[in-house]
Amino acid sequence: MTKKIGYLGPKGTFTKIAVDSLFNGEEKASYGTIPECIDAVESNEIDIGVVPLENAIEGTVHLTIDYMIHQVRLPIIAEVVVPIKQHLMVREGFDQSFLDIKHVYSHSHAIAQCHQFLHHNLQHANVHYTTSTGKAAEMVSESDSTAAAIGNELAAKEYGLKVLKKNIHDYPNNHTRFAVLSKQADPLMGEHHLAGAQKTTLMITLPSDYAGALHQVLSAFAWRKMNLSKIESRPMKTGLGNYFFIIDVNQPYDQVLFPGVIAELEALGCKVTILGTYPVFTMDIQA
Amino acid sequence: MTKKIGYLGPKGTFTKIAVDSLFNGEEKASYGTIPECIDAVESNEIDIGVVPLENAIEGTVHLTIDYMIHQVRLPIIAEVVVPIKQHLMVREGFDQSFLDIKHVYSHSHAIAQCHQFLHHNLQHANVHYTTSTGKAAEMVSESDSTAAAIGNELAAKEYGLKVLKKNIHDYPNNHTRFAVLSKQADPLMGEHHLAGAQKTTLMITLPSDYAGALHQVLSAFAWRKMNLSKIESRPMKTGLGNYFFIIDVNQPYDQVLFPGVIAELEALGCKVTILGTYPVFTMDIQA
């Protein structure tokens, strides 16, 4: 049976690149916001949803995590890491220089990521903000030859644009993490050719906001030599000063270490929820 | 001498609300991106810059922190906390019902924050994404009476719109934190009527990515009973797997505890940078 995959759209976004790297041939549907995409998995409209988790251009990690924590609790069945490479693209047939570009279109985060390049090469051009990098490419495809968009290779392909200058982003090692959400675990995912190490993500709520509480929590992992690759405090929606923590542990869930950690934390008065234990897929986009 | 204040624009954004709450009568200039605003402080074009630090609609915490860490190092001289309240606004003279609204305009994050309200009341309307909540209000002010915008009270005022329904956001306790950046500390800020507790923000780079390193770092704070209100790991731009930490300590910098912590951390091989010690201003927007 063909699976239905939903993602944060429109087409030509980095989320779509993540989806295409992982899924082949399935039916793919684009959603306008992160909550819409998560709701569609919850209501069985789609089988799998792909949304940005961290450092995304079009989304925000906080929105995804908060929506998953407070509204719709779905397991993370995989993570996809996509390198962020921004290109300057123009209409086919453009054979002039940077000086002839009068208008640059892109999402404000992409514009910000290419700040140094724009400052040195396109200071004379007017910058226009769009709602996504895909939208910018679409607008340039319908514009005249003085317009350029900043976006990824997929956007260039989708809208028939030519890449005038590759890799104009300021930082070479920028990545975005995407979460793959589904009600059913997919045992086949671990056999995908991009599949790498396994991770486990936990949500931990502290009993109260006192000095050293987090230190105690981390002790439970440290003395078991369990490595954490990410820790982030997020405010509870119950008011300022109440926090929960999202912790990524660099190993799959097991029947010894994790139950031990959880029992210790619960004895301290913490609440622990497992958000998922899953493989990490790392994409390598050709530069 | 009148100070020049720069902020992440356009007018009618939550950043502008933060600026207006803190500064009165000064010259205020809007910037299109976070790096542009930070650069303007660095080049002395403005005296003070205000940019979102966390959970913002129009910006992203990661962009601000990363730009400050990697490109332009400016001290944080204050933090402003603004409650996020989203309203549904229409043109003056609109006297119909929700059913007559055919188009809703806003930034995708604001749309997402009002997901439940839209689902129950405006499912028949077309949603259009804009680059900011201020821009949405501007578009509705130039549109016909079937259009509505989602944004804050300032946007309604700036563009002469009527608030049809207040507080349509899903979560009651949503806040955005803004950083006030300046080359000169402003001793007067501590006497502002909104000034509250003092905070200190540190950036800590671990010597290597080994199990328990963060636990050791937190020990230095825990045994001194120094309370942390925020901890976040961020990838270094040198490649995957290298992290630094941003830590907020709930007390002002002093000559005993902080030098003690820093000496211990440096002995462990960490690099510690003080990003600022400053008062926190908490705004109370009338609902």
XYZ file of C-alpha atoms in Angstrom:
574
model
C 0.000 0.000 0.000
C 1.361 3.436 -0.887
C 2.046 5.590 2.119
C 0.922 9.206 2.251
C 3.634 11.632 3.369
C 2.815 15.166 4.512
C 5.386 17.941 4.897
C 5.721 21.653 5.663
C 5.494 23.203 2.192
C 5.398 24.699 -0.317
C 7.411 22.706 -2.861
C 11.024 23.807 -3.242
C 11.590 24.122 0.531
C 14.293 22.420 2.596
C 11.595 20.262 4.213
C 10.721 18.916 0.762
C 14.400 18.063 0.203
C 14.341 16.066 3.452
C 11.204 14.218 2.301
C 12.626 13.409 -1.147
C 15.851 12.097 0.365
C 13.980 9.597 2.492
C 10.884 8.599 0.535
C 10.580 7.512 -3.055
C 7.388 7.226 -5.068
C 4.992 7.735 -2.176
C 2.152 10.216 -2.375
C 3.352 13.561 -0.997
C 1.168 16.424 0.267
C 2.279 19.903 1.302
C 0.873 21.714 4.387
C 0.993 25.432 5.163
C 1.920 25.245 8.848
C 3.576 22.819 11.276
C 0.375 22.250 13.342
C -1.643 21.474 10.180
C 0.901 18.831 9.206
C 0.961 17.261 12.692
C -2.865 17.287 12.880
C -3.051 15.491 9.539
C -0.990 12.600 10.955
C -3.155 12.528 14.076
C -6.393 12.373 12.041
C -5.006 9.646 9.714
C -5.257 11.924 6.670
C -1.561 11.043 6.114
C 0.604 8.191 7.417
C 3.794 10.176 8.029
C 4.511 13.865 8.670
C 7.865 15.629 8.212
C 8.434 18.921 10.063
C 11.521 20.977 10.991
C 12.958 20.391 14.464
C 15.904 22.777 14.603
C 17.503 25.654 12.733
C 15.033 25.605 9.873
C 14.502 28.398 7.406
C 10.765 28.076 7.076
C 9.841 26.804 10.522
C 10.867 26.990 14.115
C 11.954 24.229 16.443
C 9.911 25.715 19.285
C 6.656 25.508 17.392
C 7.180 21.820 16.562
C 8.271 20.788 20.052
C 5.587 22.867 21.777
C 2.822 21.571 19.561
C 3.957 17.994 20.113
C 4.195 18.501 23.879
C 0.978 20.415 24.431
C -1.435 19.411 21.700
C -0.732 16.248 19.750
C 1.673 13.608 21.045
C 3.066 11.550 18.141
C 6.169 9.360 18.199
C 9.277 10.506 16.341
C 10.220 7.558 14.114
C 13.252 9.135 12.402
C 15.342 12.279 12.156
C 16.729 13.675 8.900
C 19.693 16.066 8.860
C 19.902 18.244 5.736
C 22.819 20.598 4.959
C 21.626 24.138 4.304
C 23.113 25.449 1.067
C 21.769 28.688 -0.360
C 22.189 29.608 -4.021
C 21.540 32.760 -6.019
C 19.200 31.909 -8.872
C 17.913 33.823 -11.872
C 15.764 33.200 -14.947
C 17.175 31.015 -17.710
C 18.842 33.199 -20.335
C 20.261 35.682 -17.831
C 23.810 36.398 -19.031
C 24.614 39.611 -17.227
C 26.492 40.455 -14.034
C 25.520 40.928 -10.384
C 25.258 44.654 -11.144
C 22.245 44.005 -13.380
C 20.290 42.372 -10.570
C 17.951 45.003 -9.143
C 15.753 42.833 -6.900
C 16.530 39.923 -4.568
C 13.700 37.750 -3.216
C 13.816 35.287 -0.324
C 12.618 34.359 3.157
C 14.068 36.748 5.757
C 16.033 33.920 7.433
C 17.665 32.968 4.128
C 18.466 36.637 3.457
C 20.040 36.796 6.913
C 22.059 33.620 6.289
C 23.545 35.225 3.149
C 24.106 38.587 4.800
C 27.861 38.831 4.064
C 27.456 37.815 0.398
C 24.662 40.333 -0.193
C 26.631 43.048 1.570
C 29.642 42.569 -0.705
C 27.978 41.753 -4.036
C 24.408 42.993 -4.164
C 24.303 46.092 -1.996
C 22.732 48.011 -4.882
C 19.745 45.632 -5.130
C 16.403 45.939 -3.335
C 15.676 43.063 -0.967
C 12.108 41.699 -0.851
C 10.989 39.251 1.831
C 8.859 36.253 0.905
C 7.087 33.646 3.023
C 9.463 30.838 1.949
C 12.466 30.241 -0.288
C 10.208 28.226 -2.616
C 7.853 31.208 -2.970
C 10.823 33.443 -3.844
C 11.811 31.123 -6.691
C 8.246 31.096 -7.958
C 8.110 34.913 -7.967
C 11.402 35.223 -9.859
C 10.207 32.694 -12.445
C 7.275 35.053 -13.146
C 9.372 38.227 -13.023
C 11.822 39.862 -15.441
C 15.573 39.341 -15.751
C 16.527 41.910 -13.091
C 15.183 39.647 -10.316
C 17.054 36.956 -8.387
C 15.972 34.510 -5.672
C 17.914 32.887 -2.843
C 17.020 29.255 -2.226
C 18.035 25.643 -2.662
C 18.659 23.519 -5.777
C 15.235 21.927 -5.602
C 13.594 25.360 -5.834
C 15.702 26.125 -8.936
C 14.589 22.839 -10.498
C 10.912 23.190 -9.554
C 10.652 26.681 -11.051
C 13.064 26.311 -13.987
C 15.639 28.790 -12.709
C 19.383 28.862 -13.368
C 21.831 28.858 -10.444
C 24.028 31.927 -10.999
C 26.185 31.532 -7.882
C 26.341 28.476 -5.628
C 26.783 28.386 -1.844
C 26.342 32.054 -0.985
C 25.491 31.311 2.697
C 27.844 32.762 5.316
C 28.503 29.541 7.289
C 29.753 26.375 5.586
C 28.468 23.931 8.221
C 24.821 24.782 8.644
C 22.303 21.978 9.026
C 18.602 21.649 9.649
C 17.107 18.726 11.541
C 13.691 17.371 10.592
C 11.474 15.027 12.585
C 9.544 12.215 10.896
C 6.319 11.621 12.841
C 4.035 8.628 12.546
C 1.636 6.553 14.603
C 3.222 3.349 13.327
C 6.889 2.563 13.752
C 8.408 1.642 10.394
C 10.923 -1.197 10.860
C 12.103 -0.759 7.269
C 13.516 2.693 8.000
C 16.539 1.256 9.805
C 17.551 -0.467 6.563
C 17.504 2.714 4.433
C 20.915 3.393 2.825
C 21.238 6.761 4.631
C 20.403 5.350 8.097
C 22.994 6.083 10.768
C 23.202 6.043 14.555
C 20.161 5.615 16.783
C 18.968 8.318 19.159
C 16.398 8.618 21.937
C 14.570 11.847 22.775
C 13.117 12.424 26.240
C 10.996 15.168 27.739
C 11.727 15.740 31.442
C 9.681 17.987 33.722
C 11.380 19.067 36.941
C 9.385 19.026 40.200
C 10.187 22.718 40.846
C 12.549 25.429 39.741
C 15.376 25.071 42.287
C 19.129 25.478 41.993
C 20.815 22.306 40.871
C 17.718 20.318 39.821
C 19.027 19.958 36.281
C 22.398 18.960 37.661
C 20.756 16.074 39.530
C 18.915 15.008 36.380
C 22.127 14.945 34.360
C 23.845 12.888 37.064
C 21.523 9.988 36.244
C 22.890 9.975 32.665
C 26.504 10.886 33.511
C 27.335 8.043 35.866
C 25.962 5.569 33.272
C 28.226 7.202 30.650
C 25.223 7.969 28.437
C 26.146 10.799 26.059
C 23.714 13.659 25.433
C 23.894 15.395 22.050
C 21.309 18.054 22.810
C 19.692 19.659 25.794
C 17.225 22.482 25.701
C 15.049 24.077 28.335
C 11.588 25.233 27.242
C 9.055 27.162 29.295
C 5.894 25.292 30.298
C 2.762 27.091 29.116
C 1.642 27.424 32.725
C 3.517 30.661 33.350
C 7.015 32.125 33.484
C 9.650 30.277 35.488
C 8.396 26.718 34.905
C 10.568 24.746 32.538
C 10.748 21.350 30.964
C 13.768 19.863 29.209
C 14.172 18.125 25.895
C 17.171 15.793 25.978
C 18.637 13.791 23.095
C 20.584 10.694 24.157
C 23.003 9.226 21.623
C 21.824 5.636 21.901
C 18.699 3.548 21.276
C 16.245 2.780 24.040
C 17.181 -0.381 25.912
C 15.783 -2.463 28.774
C 18.519 -1.705 31.330
C 20.011 1.803 31.207
C 16.922 3.815 30.245
C 14.554 2.156 32.749
C 17.254 2.790 35.403
C 17.504 6.486 34.516
C 13.733 6.890 34.449
C 13.256 5.198 37.839
C 15.897 7.489 39.402
C 14.370 10.622 37.885
C 10.871 9.669 39.004
C 12.219 9.132 42.521
C 13.444 12.762 42.372
C 9.909 13.875 41.481
C 10.494 14.354 37.731
C 8.051 13.383 35.014
C 9.708 11.586 32.076
C 8.161 11.025 28.630
C 9.869 9.192 25.773
C 9.235 11.141 22.562
C 10.923 8.536 20.377
C 13.851 6.197 19.774
C 14.835 6.291 16.118
C 17.552 6.265 13.439
C 19.206 9.476 12.197
C 19.517 9.954 8.424
C 22.181 12.372 7.234
C 21.859 13.735 3.719
C 24.809 14.748 1.623
C 23.749 17.361 -0.931
C 26.304 17.787 -3.710
C 27.737 21.310 -3.528
C 21.742 63.732 23.319
C 18.969 61.666 21.756
C 19.824 58.019 21.397
C 19.162 56.150 18.171
C 17.364 52.821 18.641
C 17.262 50.183 15.905
C 14.914 47.193 15.873
C 13.791 44.268 13.749
C 10.915 45.771 11.771
C 8.616 46.613 10.154
C 6.421 48.774 12.388
C 3.555 46.949 14.086
C 5.727 43.947 15.074
C 6.231 42.522 18.558
C 9.825 43.820 18.498
C 8.467 47.344 18.067
C 6.211 46.790 21.091
C 9.295 45.824 23.116
C 11.107 48.989 21.944
C 8.159 51.265 22.747
C 7.807 49.780 26.228
C 11.410 50.591 27.072
C 12.271 53.775 25.175
C 10.374 57.010 24.968
C 10.987 59.834 22.507
C 14.223 58.484 21.085
C 14.797 58.209 17.362
C 13.729 54.729 16.200
C 14.795 52.965 12.988
C 13.488 49.668 11.612
C 15.769 47.003 10.038
C 14.783 44.138 7.742
C 16.892 41.374 9.304
C 18.556 40.557 12.628
C 22.144 40.776 11.221
C 21.425 44.199 9.680
C 20.260 45.484 13.050
C 23.287 44.056 14.908
C 25.693 45.419 12.257
C 24.166 48.882 12.637
C 25.062 48.884 16.356
C 28.580 47.655 15.564
C 29.132 50.418 12.981
C 27.745 53.135 15.314
C 24.872 53.893 12.937
C 22.628 53.371 15.996
C 23.357 53.366 19.737
C 21.105 50.482 20.732
C 19.673 47.488 18.860
C 16.664 45.395 19.886
C 16.324 41.883 18.435
C 14.315 38.774 19.383
C 16.126 36.195 21.541
C 13.520 33.478 21.979
C 10.131 32.356 20.721
C 9.614 35.328 18.437
C 7.106 35.454 15.622
C 9.226 37.354 13.142
C 12.691 36.165 14.137
C 14.517 33.204 15.515
C 16.577 32.853 18.646
C 19.187 30.824 16.782
C 19.914 33.535 14.254
C 20.473 36.157 16.950
C 22.664 33.967 19.168
C 24.648 32.570 16.239
C 25.288 35.970 14.706
C 26.403 37.346 18.072
C 28.686 34.364 18.691
C 30.244 34.099 15.255
C 30.171 37.517 13.677
C 29.623 40.529 15.911
C 30.132 40.327 19.680
C 28.071 43.006 21.434
C 27.122 43.079 25.121
C 23.509 42.421 26.108
C 22.558 45.383 28.311
C 18.932 44.395 28.973
C 16.278 41.830 28.250
C 12.623 42.634 27.565
C 9.873 40.034 27.995
C 6.709 40.739 25.993
C 3.506 38.673 26.269
C 2.349 37.409 22.875
C -1.313 38.234 22.342
C -2.786 37.734 18.883
C -5.953 39.506 17.764
C -8.200 39.182 14.737
C -8.469 42.580 13.067
C -10.541 43.948 10.210
C -11.146 47.290 8.494
C -13.078 49.967 10.388
C -16.776 49.764 9.505
C -16.835 45.953 9.320
C -20.086 44.932 11.029
C -20.541 41.403 9.786
C -19.768 37.973 11.202
C -16.833 35.569 10.977
C -18.676 33.912 8.092
C -18.187 37.014 5.947
C -14.408 36.859 6.297
C -13.044 35.185 3.180
C -9.309 35.856 3.606
C -7.007 35.755 6.639
C -3.507 37.282 6.432
C -0.587 36.787 8.821
C 2.926 35.451 9.367
C 2.920 31.637 9.294
C 4.049 31.457 12.948
C 1.125 33.660 14.038
C -1.258 31.541 11.955
C 0.162 28.478 13.674
C -0.250 30.050 17.125
C -3.961 30.619 16.390
C -4.461 27.208 14.827
C -7.314 26.090 17.128
C -9.232 29.368 16.763
C -8.963 29.317 12.964
C -9.984 25.666 12.861
C -13.187 26.339 14.800
C -14.204 29.762 13.486
C -12.637 30.490 10.115
C -12.262 27.149 8.394
C -14.111 28.573 5.359
C -11.552 31.372 4.855
C -8.415 31.256 2.697
C -5.201 31.697 4.661
C -2.457 33.876 3.121
C 1.052 33.994 4.585
C 2.856 37.311 4.950
C 6.428 38.179 5.960
C 5.346 39.690 9.304
C 2.218 40.397 11.338
C 2.737 44.119 10.626
C 2.725 43.455 6.883
C -0.537 41.498 7.236
C -2.222 44.483 8.906
C -0.953 46.775 6.154
C -2.378 44.485 3.459
C -5.784 44.277 5.141
C -5.894 48.073 5.488
C -5.541 48.247 1.683
C -7.960 45.384 1.005
C -11.755 45.059 1.089
C -14.008 44.113 3.979
C -13.735 40.346 3.447
C -10.103 40.377 4.657
C -8.823 39.980 8.226
C -5.328 40.070 9.722
C -3.860 38.369 12.784
C -1.470 40.541 14.774
C -0.970 42.655 17.872
C -2.679 45.847 19.088
C 0.126 48.052 17.807
C -0.409 46.735 14.278
C -4.138 47.550 14.559
C -3.288 51.080 15.695
C -0.562 51.677 13.092
C -2.823 50.632 10.214
C -6.174 51.920 11.519
C -7.799 48.515 11.901
C -10.521 47.428 14.307
C -9.927 44.481 16.653
C -12.830 42.100 15.959
C -11.785 39.371 18.417
C -9.114 39.670 21.078
C -6.692 36.966 22.269
C -7.274 34.294 19.646
C -3.905 32.579 20.325
C -4.038 28.971 21.539
C -1.777 29.346 24.615
C -2.484 31.962 27.290
C 1.085 32.194 28.645
C 3.219 32.814 25.591
C 6.118 35.263 25.835
C 8.885 36.486 23.596
C 12.249 37.579 24.952
C 14.157 40.402 23.274
C 17.798 41.356 23.749
C 18.872 44.995 23.970
C 22.403 45.300 22.539
C 24.728 48.252 22.932
C 28.430 49.061 23.117
C 27.841 51.279 26.151
C 26.244 50.023 29.334
C 23.356 52.286 30.322
C 23.296 52.708 34.131
C 19.900 54.418 33.908
C 18.223 51.246 32.650
C 18.259 49.708 36.131
C 16.064 52.571 37.354
C 13.375 52.096 34.669
C 9.959 51.436 36.238
C 9.712 48.015 34.538
C 13.169 46.836 35.654
C 13.186 43.550 37.539
C 15.717 40.890 38.506
C 19.259 40.842 37.151
C 20.560 38.031 34.962
C 23.914 36.950 33.551
C 24.320 35.112 30.247
C 27.389 32.955 29.574
C 28.615 31.064 26.542
C 30.540 27.910 27.439
C 32.464 25.772 24.963
C 33.270 22.234 26.100
C 36.769 20.821 25.460
C 35.323 17.796 23.637
C 32.084 15.948 23.192
C 32.314 13.328 25.950
C 29.702 11.804 28.224
C 29.143 13.853 31.329
C 31.037 17.021 30.311
C 27.918 19.140 30.716
C 27.266 17.481 34.051
C 30.696 18.647 35.269
C 29.989 22.179 34.034
C 26.686 22.330 35.888
C 28.360 21.069 39.081
C 30.307 24.336 39.257
C 27.013 26.240 39.459
C 25.078 23.691 41.527
C 27.348 23.512 44.573
C 27.325 27.333 44.743
C 23.499 27.244 44.658
C 23.455 29.462 41.554
C 20.128 28.985 39.768
C 20.017 28.593 35.979
C 16.863 29.766 34.200
C 17.874 28.629 30.742
C 20.302 26.236 29.144
C 20.585 25.524 25.478
C 23.097 23.609 23.415
C 23.914 24.993 19.967
C 26.107 23.407 17.314
C 29.420 25.128 16.609
C 29.767 26.079 12.934
C 32.844 23.873 12.687
C 30.908 20.701 11.923
C 28.366 18.310 13.387
C 28.914 17.049 16.915
C 30.646 20.142 18.361
C 28.443 22.094 20.709
C 28.580 25.193 22.823
C 26.138 26.100 25.577
C 24.262 29.282 26.351
C 23.449 29.466 30.051
C 21.346 32.108 31.832
C 22.146 32.511 35.543
C 19.499 34.210 37.697
C 21.827 36.691 39.380
C 24.076 39.626 38.492
C 27.781 39.173 37.879
C 29.778 39.465 41.103
C 33.434 39.344 42.157
C 33.285 36.057 44.094
C 30.914 33.404 42.703
C 31.309 34.027 38.959
C 35.129 34.266 38.985
C 35.104 31.013 41.001
C 32.876 29.233 38.456
C 34.923 30.515 35.521
C 38.246 29.438 37.066
C 36.860 25.926 37.686
C 35.477 25.621 34.159
C 38.720 26.822 32.594
C 40.590 24.232 34.667
C 38.321 21.617 33.018
C 39.360 22.919 29.590
C 36.206 24.943 28.873
C 36.160 28.347 27.237
C 33.819 30.813 28.999
C 32.562 34.121 27.574
C 30.270 36.545 29.417
C 27.648 37.786 26.964
C 26.137 40.221 29.450
C 24.884 40.911 32.967
C 21.715 42.972 32.827
C 18.232 43.747 34.176
C 15.104 41.976 32.879
C 12.103 44.150 31.961
C 8.724 42.432 31.915
C 5.922 44.098 30.005
C 2.295 43.735 30.913
C 0.113 44.276 27.854
C -3.527 44.914 28.742
C -5.626 42.062 27.382
